[in-house]
Tab-separated table of C-alpha atoms in Angstrom:
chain	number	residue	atom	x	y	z
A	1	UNK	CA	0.000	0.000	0.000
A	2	UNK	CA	1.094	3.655	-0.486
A	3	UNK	CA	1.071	5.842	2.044
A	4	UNK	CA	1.232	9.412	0.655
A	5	UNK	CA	1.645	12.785	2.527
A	6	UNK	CA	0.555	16.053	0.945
A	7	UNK	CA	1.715	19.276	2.895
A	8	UNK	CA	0.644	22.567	2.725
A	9	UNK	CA	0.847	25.582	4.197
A	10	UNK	CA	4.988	25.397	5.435
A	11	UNK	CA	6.212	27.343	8.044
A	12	UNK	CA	9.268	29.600	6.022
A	13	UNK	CA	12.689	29.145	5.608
A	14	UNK	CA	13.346	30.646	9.500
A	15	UNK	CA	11.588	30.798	12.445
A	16	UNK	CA	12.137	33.394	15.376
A	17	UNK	CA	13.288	32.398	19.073
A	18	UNK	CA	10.414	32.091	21.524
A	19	UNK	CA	10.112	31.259	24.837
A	20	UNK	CA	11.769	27.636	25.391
A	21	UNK	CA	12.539	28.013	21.021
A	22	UNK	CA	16.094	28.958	20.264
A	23	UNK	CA	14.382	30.205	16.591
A	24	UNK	CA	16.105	28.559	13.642
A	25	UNK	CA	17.342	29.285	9.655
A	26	UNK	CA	17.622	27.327	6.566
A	27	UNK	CA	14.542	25.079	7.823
A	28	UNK	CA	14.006	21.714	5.752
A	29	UNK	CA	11.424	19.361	6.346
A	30	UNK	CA	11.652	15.340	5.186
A	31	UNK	CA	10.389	12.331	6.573
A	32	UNK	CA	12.827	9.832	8.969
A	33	UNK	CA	13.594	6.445	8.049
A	34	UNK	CA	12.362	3.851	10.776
A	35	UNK	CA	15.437	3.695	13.538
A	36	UNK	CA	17.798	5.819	11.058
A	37	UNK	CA	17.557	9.763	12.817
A	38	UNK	CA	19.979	11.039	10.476
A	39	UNK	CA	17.974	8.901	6.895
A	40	UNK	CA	15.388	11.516	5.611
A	41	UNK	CA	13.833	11.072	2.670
A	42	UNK	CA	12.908	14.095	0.100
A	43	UNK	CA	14.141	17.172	2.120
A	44	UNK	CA	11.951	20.007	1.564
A	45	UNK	CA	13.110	23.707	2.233
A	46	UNK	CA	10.456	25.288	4.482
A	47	UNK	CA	8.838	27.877	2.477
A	48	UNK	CA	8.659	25.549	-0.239
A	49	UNK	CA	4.686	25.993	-1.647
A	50	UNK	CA	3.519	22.328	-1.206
A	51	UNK	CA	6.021	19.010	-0.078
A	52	UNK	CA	4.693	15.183	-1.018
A	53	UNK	CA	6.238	12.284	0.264
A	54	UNK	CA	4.977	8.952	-1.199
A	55	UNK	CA	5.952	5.693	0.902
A	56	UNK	CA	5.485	2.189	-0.070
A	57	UNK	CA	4.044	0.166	3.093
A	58	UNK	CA	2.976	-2.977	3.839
A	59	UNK	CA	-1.182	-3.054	5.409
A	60	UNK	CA	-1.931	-6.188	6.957
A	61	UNK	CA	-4.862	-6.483	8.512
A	62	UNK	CA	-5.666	-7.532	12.086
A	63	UNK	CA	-8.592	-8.320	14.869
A	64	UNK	CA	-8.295	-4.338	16.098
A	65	UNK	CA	-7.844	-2.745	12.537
A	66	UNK	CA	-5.598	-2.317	9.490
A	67	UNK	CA	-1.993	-2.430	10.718
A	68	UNK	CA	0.502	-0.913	8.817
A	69	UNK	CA	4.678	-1.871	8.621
A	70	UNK	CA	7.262	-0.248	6.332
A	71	UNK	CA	10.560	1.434	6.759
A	72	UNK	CA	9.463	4.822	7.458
A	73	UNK	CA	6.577	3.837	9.604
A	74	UNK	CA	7.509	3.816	13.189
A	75	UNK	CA	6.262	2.598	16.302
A	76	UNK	CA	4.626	-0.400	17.848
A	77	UNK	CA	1.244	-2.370	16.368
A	78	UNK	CA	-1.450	0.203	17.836
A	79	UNK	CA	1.443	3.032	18.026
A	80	UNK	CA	2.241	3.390	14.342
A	81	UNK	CA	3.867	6.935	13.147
A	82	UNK	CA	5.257	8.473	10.792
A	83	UNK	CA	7.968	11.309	11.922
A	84	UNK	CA	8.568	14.077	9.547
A	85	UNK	CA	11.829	15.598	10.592
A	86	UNK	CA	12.236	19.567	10.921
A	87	UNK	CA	15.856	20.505	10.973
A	88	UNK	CA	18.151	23.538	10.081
A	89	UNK	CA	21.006	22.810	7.511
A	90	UNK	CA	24.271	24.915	8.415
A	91	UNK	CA	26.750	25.613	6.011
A	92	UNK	CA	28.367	22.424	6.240
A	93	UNK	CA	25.247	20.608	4.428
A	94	UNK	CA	24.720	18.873	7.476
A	95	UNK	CA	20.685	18.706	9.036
A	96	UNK	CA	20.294	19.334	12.440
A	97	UNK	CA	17.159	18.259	13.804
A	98	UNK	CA	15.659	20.315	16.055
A	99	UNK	CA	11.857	19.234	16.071
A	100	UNK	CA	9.708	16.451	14.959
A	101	UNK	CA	6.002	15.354	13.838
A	102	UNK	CA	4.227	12.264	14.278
A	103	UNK	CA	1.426	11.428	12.103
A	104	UNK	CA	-0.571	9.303	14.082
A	105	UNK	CA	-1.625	5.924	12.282
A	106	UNK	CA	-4.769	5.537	15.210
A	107	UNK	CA	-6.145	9.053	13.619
A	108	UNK	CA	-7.401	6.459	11.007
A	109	UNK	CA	-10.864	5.670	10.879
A	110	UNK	CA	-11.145	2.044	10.507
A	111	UNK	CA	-13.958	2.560	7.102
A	112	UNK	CA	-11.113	4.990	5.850
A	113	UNK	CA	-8.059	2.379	6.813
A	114	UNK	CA	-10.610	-0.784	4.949
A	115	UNK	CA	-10.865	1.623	1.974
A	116	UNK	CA	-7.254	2.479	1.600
A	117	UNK	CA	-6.487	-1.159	2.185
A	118	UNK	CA	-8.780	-2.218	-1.058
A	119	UNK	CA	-7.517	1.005	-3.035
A	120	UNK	CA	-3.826	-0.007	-2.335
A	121	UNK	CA	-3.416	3.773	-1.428
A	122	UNK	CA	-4.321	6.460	1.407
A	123	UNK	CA	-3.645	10.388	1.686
A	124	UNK	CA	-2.464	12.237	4.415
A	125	UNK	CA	-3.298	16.001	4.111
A	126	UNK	CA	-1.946	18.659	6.384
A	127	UNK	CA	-0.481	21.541	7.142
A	128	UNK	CA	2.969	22.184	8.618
A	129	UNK	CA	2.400	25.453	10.378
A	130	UNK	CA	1.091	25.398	13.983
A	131	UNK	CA	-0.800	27.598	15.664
A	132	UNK	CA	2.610	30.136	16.213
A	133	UNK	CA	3.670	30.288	13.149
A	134	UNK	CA	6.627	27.338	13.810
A	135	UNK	CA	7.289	23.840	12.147
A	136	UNK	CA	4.167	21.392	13.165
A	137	UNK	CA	5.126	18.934	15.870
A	138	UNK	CA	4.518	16.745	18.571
A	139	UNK	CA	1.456	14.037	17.914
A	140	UNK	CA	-0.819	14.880	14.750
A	141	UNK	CA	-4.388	13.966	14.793
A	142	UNK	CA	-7.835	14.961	13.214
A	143	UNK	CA	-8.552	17.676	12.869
A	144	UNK	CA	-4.385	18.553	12.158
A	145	UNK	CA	-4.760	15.906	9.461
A	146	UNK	CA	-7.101	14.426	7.111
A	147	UNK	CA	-6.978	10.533	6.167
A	148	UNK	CA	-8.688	9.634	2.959
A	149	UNK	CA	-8.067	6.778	0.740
């Protein structure tokens, strides 16, 4: 099954210091491999328009739901997430994470997760700006995110 993630609304290419928030430059945004911090896949600058990630993952279906397995899907069966990765890249090319996203597989309706499952494919829609104008993160959950397949 594909997983894929359509993004909107990004936060900029910088983001100003805040209480407990250093404030950061040269933001990118990608998605982190399973148990690989430093493997992101498709780095997206952070005032980039739109980013799309498309990820090949196995569904398998079990007595609770749909459960999903792949190597960017993280987490435990009735855990599963999918971190994208917000980092500044210094001069040196190197990312430095500073903040992360989970998009929570249990935000998954289980008629949405059976439809996906038959279709081979389900969307993730969301935007990557929170409510201060900074990089989304911690858990992501309807309303943050809409699940269609």
């Amino acid at each position: 099954m594909q997983l894929v993630i359509e993004a909107t609304d990004l936060p900029g290419s910088s983001c100003p210091p805040g209480s407990n928030f250093p404030g950061y430059d040269n933001i990118h945004v990608a998605v982190q491999r399973r148990g690989a911090l430093g493997d992101l896949l498709d780095l997206h600058p952070g005032d980039a328009t739109t980013a799309r990630w498309v990820l090949e993952c196995k569904a398998t279906p079990t007595p609770t739901g749909l459960d999903i397995t792949g190597p960017y899907v993280q987490g435990r069966p009735g855990g599963r997430f999918v971190y994208l990765s917000w980092g500044s890249i210094g001069r040196d090319g190197e990312f430095d994470m500073f903040r992360r996203a989970k998009l929570m597989w249990d935000g998954v309706d289980r008629a949405t997760a059976d439809a996906a499952a038959a279709a081979g494919r389900i969307t993730a829609r969301l935007g990557l700006t929170d409510a201060r104008g900074n990089p989304l993160c911690a858990a992501v959950r309807p309303p943050l995110i809409e699940w269609s397949a």
